[in-house]
Amino acid sequence: MNALQQQTRHTAPQNISSTAFRDAMSHLAAAVNVVTTDGPGGRAGFTASAVCSVTDDPPTLLVCINRSASAYPAFADNATLCVNVLSAAHQEVSNTFGGKTPMAMRFEHAEWTTRETGAPVLADALAHFECRVSQRLPVGTHEIMLCEIVSMATHDAPECLLYFNRQYHQLPRAIASAG
Ligand SMILES: NC(=O)c1ccc[n+]([C@@H]2O[C@H](COP(=O)([O-])OP(=O)(O)OC[C@H]3O[C@@H](n4cnc5c(N)ncnc54)[C@H](O)[C@@H]3O)[C@@H](O)[C@H]2O)c1
Ligand SMILES: Cc1cc2c(cc1C)N(C[C@H](O)[C@H](O)[C@H](O)COP(=O)(O)O)c1[nH]c(=O)[nH]c(=O)c1N2
């Protein structure tokens, strides 16, 4: 058996449990975001990696939220949200919004402002996308929120924050060109 075969772990269809799925999904590197909202449902925020671009016409992204999350009722009742993309400087912000911290305490750290929608905007986010939730699709334990962009900004921080193999990683903006 060669080295590649030794390092490859196959899971039989009948063994694809949520634990096996999570183990496999831990192999996907992802950007780390804090998704926030404010409105009739109250102010809330949670750390999310299940965020991605959907289409550029109209500019739309998606966020997947666990309906068991303490933040979910606020997102269910509010029509707008903000995706704050974290830079390498925001690892503690990710931990704060990653669960178990009481919602009221989550916004005590870092610098938060409001702009178009009233959703909390992280002042030095790598990028932020203020959105109107245009569609909601319940799937299993989660809800996929399709979000049309109403306002956005970028900030050229030197390093982004990634989540891979259940750990945070930092990636520089410009890979020093070899040579
Ligand atoms: N999409 C999500 O809901 C999601 C994504 C990442 C992490 N988390 C949560 O963050 C905490 C830390 O996670 P971890 O990386 O230390 O280990 P983990 O084993 O819980 O997660 C490993 C990977 O599995 C996926 N995942 C985990 N829980 C999921 C869920 N409920 N629905 C869909 N995909 C899920 C994610 O891609 C995650 O990176 C856990 O409580 C986990 O549930 C949730
Ligand atoms: C790096 C990382 C990435 C994610 C998460 C966590 C972490 C640490 N969490 C889980 C989420 O932030 C939070 O832990 C749960 O919502 C539980 O929080 P409460 O204690 O219920 O507020 C998470 N939850 C979710 O619904 N969708 C997601 O994409 C993610 N992604």
Short mmCIF file of C-alpha atoms and ligand atoms in Angstrom, two decimals:
data_model
loop_
_atom_site.label_atom_id
_atom_site.label_comp_id
_atom_site.label_asym_id
_atom_site.label_seq_id
_atom_site.Cartn_x
_atom_site.Cartn_y
_atom_site.Cartn_z
CA MET A 1 0.00 0.00 0.00
CA ASN A 2 1.60 3.32 -1.02
CA ALA A 3 1.68 6.45 1.19
CA LEU A 4 -1.38 8.01 -0.51
CA GLN A 5 -3.45 4.86 0.08
CA GLN A 6 -2.29 4.77 3.72
CA GLN A 7 -3.43 8.39 4.29
CA THR A 8 -6.82 8.07 2.56
CA ARG A 9 -9.75 7.07 4.78
CA HIS A 10 -12.87 5.93 2.93
CA THR A 11 -16.29 6.01 4.63
CA ALA A 12 -18.88 3.51 3.43
CA PRO A 13 -22.30 5.02 2.57
CA GLN A 14 -23.92 3.30 5.56
CA ASN A 15 -21.32 4.86 7.88
CA ILE A 16 -21.78 8.51 6.90
CA SER A 17 -22.83 9.73 10.37
CA SER A 18 -22.86 13.39 11.43
CA THR A 19 -19.56 12.73 13.21
CA ALA A 20 -18.00 11.23 10.08
CA PHE A 21 -19.43 14.13 8.04
CA ARG A 22 -17.91 16.67 10.42
CA ASP A 23 -14.55 14.90 10.33
CA ALA A 24 -14.60 15.09 6.53
CA MET A 25 -15.83 18.69 6.54
CA SER A 26 -12.96 19.68 8.81
CA HIS A 27 -10.82 19.24 5.68
CA LEU A 28 -12.47 22.25 4.01
CA ALA A 29 -10.68 25.52 4.71
CA ALA A 30 -13.07 28.42 5.07
CA ALA A 31 -13.14 32.14 5.76
CA VAL A 32 -14.36 33.08 9.24
CA ASN A 33 -17.16 35.64 9.60
CA VAL A 34 -19.29 37.20 12.32
CA VAL A 35 -22.84 37.55 11.05
CA THR A 36 -24.90 40.16 12.88
CA THR A 37 -28.44 41.50 12.88
CA ASP A 38 -30.57 44.08 14.66
CA GLY A 39 -34.24 44.94 14.36
CA PRO A 40 -37.64 43.90 15.76
CA GLY A 41 -36.10 40.52 16.70
CA GLY A 42 -33.32 42.18 18.70
CA ARG A 43 -29.55 42.40 18.22
CA ALA A 44 -27.56 39.17 17.78
CA GLY A 45 -24.46 37.73 16.16
CA PHE A 46 -22.69 34.40 15.65
CA THR A 47 -19.48 33.11 14.09
CA ALA A 48 -20.08 31.52 10.69
CA SER A 49 -17.90 29.71 8.16
CA ALA A 50 -20.85 28.44 6.07
CA VAL A 51 -20.91 31.66 4.05
CA CYS A 52 -20.31 31.98 0.32
CA SER A 53 -21.02 33.97 -2.80
CA VAL A 54 -24.09 32.84 -4.80
CA THR A 55 -24.43 35.19 -7.81
CA ASP A 56 -23.24 38.62 -8.92
CA ASP A 57 -26.58 39.45 -10.62
CA PRO A 58 -28.14 40.49 -8.33
CA PRO A 59 -25.16 40.48 -5.90
CA THR A 60 -26.14 37.73 -3.46
CA LEU A 61 -24.45 35.61 -0.81
CA LEU A 62 -25.71 32.84 1.46
CA VAL A 63 -25.37 32.15 5.18
CA CYS A 64 -26.27 28.84 6.83
CA ILE A 65 -27.48 29.16 10.45
CA ASN A 66 -28.27 26.37 12.90
CA ARG A 67 -31.86 26.87 14.06
CA SER A 68 -30.81 25.72 17.55
CA ALA A 69 -28.38 28.62 17.88
CA SER A 70 -29.23 31.25 20.49
CA ALA A 71 -28.88 33.84 17.72
CA TYR A 72 -31.44 32.19 15.45
CA PRO A 73 -34.68 33.81 16.76
CA ALA A 74 -33.29 37.29 16.06
CA PHE A 75 -32.24 36.33 12.52
CA ALA A 76 -35.63 34.70 11.95
CA ASP A 77 -37.45 37.91 12.91
CA ASN A 78 -35.16 40.48 11.27
CA ALA A 79 -35.13 41.16 7.54
CA THR A 80 -31.51 42.37 7.37
CA LEU A 81 -28.06 41.21 8.50
CA CYS A 82 -24.39 42.00 8.08
CA VAL A 83 -21.61 39.55 7.19
CA ASN A 84 -18.35 40.80 8.79
CA VAL A 85 -15.37 38.97 7.28
CA LEU A 86 -12.66 38.54 9.94
CA SER A 87 -8.98 39.29 9.50
CA ALA A 88 -6.17 37.53 11.37
CA ALA A 89 -6.49 40.17 14.10
CA HIS A 90 -10.02 39.00 14.98
CA GLN A 91 -9.46 35.44 16.28
CA GLU A 92 -10.75 36.43 19.74
CA VAL A 93 -13.82 38.05 18.14
CA SER A 94 -14.52 34.68 16.45
CA ASN A 95 -14.23 32.89 19.79
CA THR A 96 -16.52 35.43 21.48
CA PHE A 97 -19.26 34.94 18.87
CA GLY A 98 -18.60 31.20 18.51
CA GLY A 99 -21.02 30.24 21.25
CA LYS A 100 -21.47 30.07 25.04
CA THR A 101 -20.84 33.82 25.49
CA PRO A 102 -24.10 35.58 26.51
CA MET A 103 -25.38 37.56 23.52
CA ALA A 104 -25.33 40.92 25.37
CA MET A 105 -21.62 40.48 26.15
CA ARG A 106 -20.57 39.59 22.61
CA PHE A 107 -20.56 43.18 21.37
CA GLU A 108 -18.56 44.50 24.34
CA HIS A 109 -15.28 43.77 22.57
CA ALA A 110 -14.04 45.12 19.25
CA GLU A 111 -15.36 48.31 17.62
CA TRP A 112 -18.90 48.08 16.25
CA THR A 113 -20.80 50.71 14.24
CA THR A 114 -24.07 50.82 12.30
CA ARG A 115 -24.58 52.00 8.72
CA GLU A 116 -27.44 51.27 6.26
CA THR A 117 -29.42 48.41 7.85
CA GLY A 118 -28.78 48.92 11.58
CA ALA A 119 -26.98 45.56 11.79
CA PRO A 120 -23.71 45.83 13.77
CA VAL A 121 -20.74 46.43 11.46
CA LEU A 122 -17.21 45.51 12.63
CA ALA A 123 -15.27 48.72 12.06
CA ASP A 124 -12.07 47.02 10.83
CA ALA A 125 -13.55 43.94 9.16
CA LEU A 126 -11.62 42.63 6.16
CA ALA A 127 -14.90 43.20 4.32
CA HIS A 128 -18.49 43.68 5.34
CA PHE A 129 -21.70 43.02 3.41
CA GLU A 130 -24.94 44.56 4.68
CA CYS A 131 -27.80 42.51 3.27
CA ARG A 132 -31.52 42.10 2.92
CA VAL A 133 -32.60 38.46 3.43
CA SER A 134 -34.38 37.62 0.16
CA GLN A 135 -35.09 33.89 0.61
CA ARG A 136 -35.01 31.38 3.47
CA LEU A 137 -34.61 27.62 2.88
CA PRO A 138 -34.86 25.25 5.86
CA VAL A 139 -32.54 22.22 5.39
CA GLY A 140 -32.27 19.70 8.23
CA THR A 141 -31.03 21.46 11.37
CA HIS A 142 -30.15 24.66 9.49
CA GLU A 143 -31.69 27.49 7.50
CA ILE A 144 -30.01 28.79 4.36
CA MET A 145 -30.50 32.56 4.21
CA LEU A 146 -30.06 34.02 0.72
CA CYS A 147 -28.99 37.63 1.15
CA GLU A 148 -28.97 40.46 -1.39
CA ILE A 149 -26.22 43.01 -0.77
CA VAL A 150 -27.41 46.57 0.01
CA SER A 151 -24.09 48.05 1.16
CA MET A 152 -20.50 46.83 1.47
CA ALA A 153 -16.90 47.85 2.14
CA THR A 154 -13.45 46.26 2.09
CA HIS A 155 -10.34 46.91 4.19
CA ASP A 156 -6.92 45.74 2.98
CA ALA A 157 -5.72 44.11 6.21
CA PRO A 158 -2.47 42.20 5.66
CA GLU A 159 -3.78 38.72 6.66
CA CYS A 160 -7.10 36.89 6.52
CA LEU A 161 -8.42 34.41 9.09
CA LEU A 162 -9.11 30.84 7.97
CA TYR A 163 -10.59 27.84 9.76
CA PHE A 164 -9.14 24.47 8.73
CA ASN A 165 -8.72 21.16 10.56
CA ARG A 166 -10.59 22.60 13.54
CA GLN A 167 -7.97 25.33 14.00
CA TYR A 168 -7.52 28.95 13.01
CA HIS A 169 -4.90 29.81 10.39
CA GLN A 170 -3.68 33.10 8.99
CA LEU A 171 -2.93 33.74 5.32
CA PRO A 172 -1.00 36.80 4.13
CA ARG A 173 -2.58 39.01 1.44
CA ALA A 174 0.50 38.95 -0.75
CA ILE A 175 2.60 35.83 -0.90
CA ALA A 176 6.12 37.18 -1.12
CA SER A 177 7.06 36.35 -4.69
CA ALA A 178 9.87 33.81 -4.73
CA GLY A 179 12.99 34.88 -6.25
N1 LIG B 1 -22.12 25.04 9.54
C1 LIG B 1 -22.12 24.98 10.88
O1 LIG B 1 -23.14 24.94 11.55
C2 LIG B 1 -20.80 24.98 11.59
C3 LIG B 1 -19.60 25.20 10.89
C4 LIG B 1 -18.39 25.19 11.61
C5 LIG B 1 -18.40 24.95 12.98
N2 LIG B 1 -19.59 24.77 13.59
C6 LIG B 1 -19.63 24.56 15.05
O2 LIG B 1 -18.51 25.15 15.65
C7 LIG B 1 -18.07 24.36 16.75
C8 LIG B 1 -16.60 24.05 16.55
O3 LIG B 1 -16.52 23.16 15.39
P1 LIG B 1 -15.14 22.36 15.16
O4 LIG B 1 -14.60 22.78 13.85
O5 LIG B 1 -14.30 22.54 16.36
O6 LIG B 1 -15.47 20.82 15.09
P2 LIG B 1 -16.67 20.03 14.45
O7 LIG B 1 -16.22 18.64 14.32
O8 LIG B 1 -17.92 20.32 15.20
O9 LIG B 1 -16.86 20.65 12.95
C9 LIG B 1 -16.00 20.23 11.89
C10 LIG B 1 -16.59 20.77 10.60
O10 LIG B 1 -17.86 20.15 10.39
C11 LIG B 1 -18.80 21.11 9.88
N3 LIG B 1 -19.90 21.22 10.85
C12 LIG B 1 -19.79 21.13 12.19
N4 LIG B 1 -21.00 21.18 12.76
C13 LIG B 1 -21.88 21.31 11.74
C14 LIG B 1 -23.30 21.42 11.68
N5 LIG B 1 -24.04 21.40 12.80
N6 LIG B 1 -23.89 21.55 10.47
C15 LIG B 1 -23.14 21.58 9.35
N7 LIG B 1 -21.79 21.47 9.32
C16 LIG B 1 -21.18 21.35 10.52
C17 LIG B 1 -18.05 22.41 9.70
O11 LIG B 1 -17.60 22.50 8.38
C18 LIG B 1 -16.88 22.26 10.67
O12 LIG B 1 -15.76 23.00 10.24
C19 LIG B 1 -18.93 23.13 16.80
O13 LIG B 1 -19.94 23.36 17.77
C20 LIG B 1 -19.58 23.10 15.41
O14 LIG B 1 -20.87 22.54 15.48
C21 LIG B 1 -20.78 24.77 12.94
C1 LIG B 2 -15.06 28.77 13.32
C2 LIG B 2 -16.53 28.53 13.57
C3 LIG B 2 -17.40 28.47 12.47
C4 LIG B 2 -18.78 28.30 12.68
C5 LIG B 2 -19.28 28.18 13.99
C6 LIG B 2 -18.40 28.25 15.09
C7 LIG B 2 -17.04 28.43 14.87
C8 LIG B 2 -16.13 28.54 16.07
N1 LIG B 2 -20.65 28.01 14.18
C9 LIG B 2 -21.24 27.82 15.52
C10 LIG B 2 -21.81 29.15 16.07
O1 LIG B 2 -20.92 30.21 15.96
C11 LIG B 2 -22.16 28.98 17.56
O2 LIG B 2 -21.18 28.28 18.19
C12 LIG B 2 -23.48 28.27 17.67
O3 LIG B 2 -24.42 29.09 17.05
C13 LIG B 2 -23.87 28.06 19.13
O4 LIG B 2 -23.84 29.32 19.74
P1 LIG B 2 -24.88 29.69 20.91
O5 LIG B 2 -24.19 29.28 22.19
O6 LIG B 2 -26.15 28.93 20.65
O7 LIG B 2 -25.07 31.17 20.79
C14 LIG B 2 -21.51 28.06 13.12
N2 LIG B 2 -22.87 27.98 13.33
C15 LIG B 2 -23.73 28.07 12.27
O8 LIG B 2 -24.94 28.02 12.46
N3 LIG B 2 -23.24 28.25 10.99
C16 LIG B 2 -21.91 28.31 10.74
O9 LIG B 2 -21.50 28.48 9.59
C17 LIG B 2 -21.01 28.20 11.82
N4 LIG B 2 -19.64 28.25 11.61
#
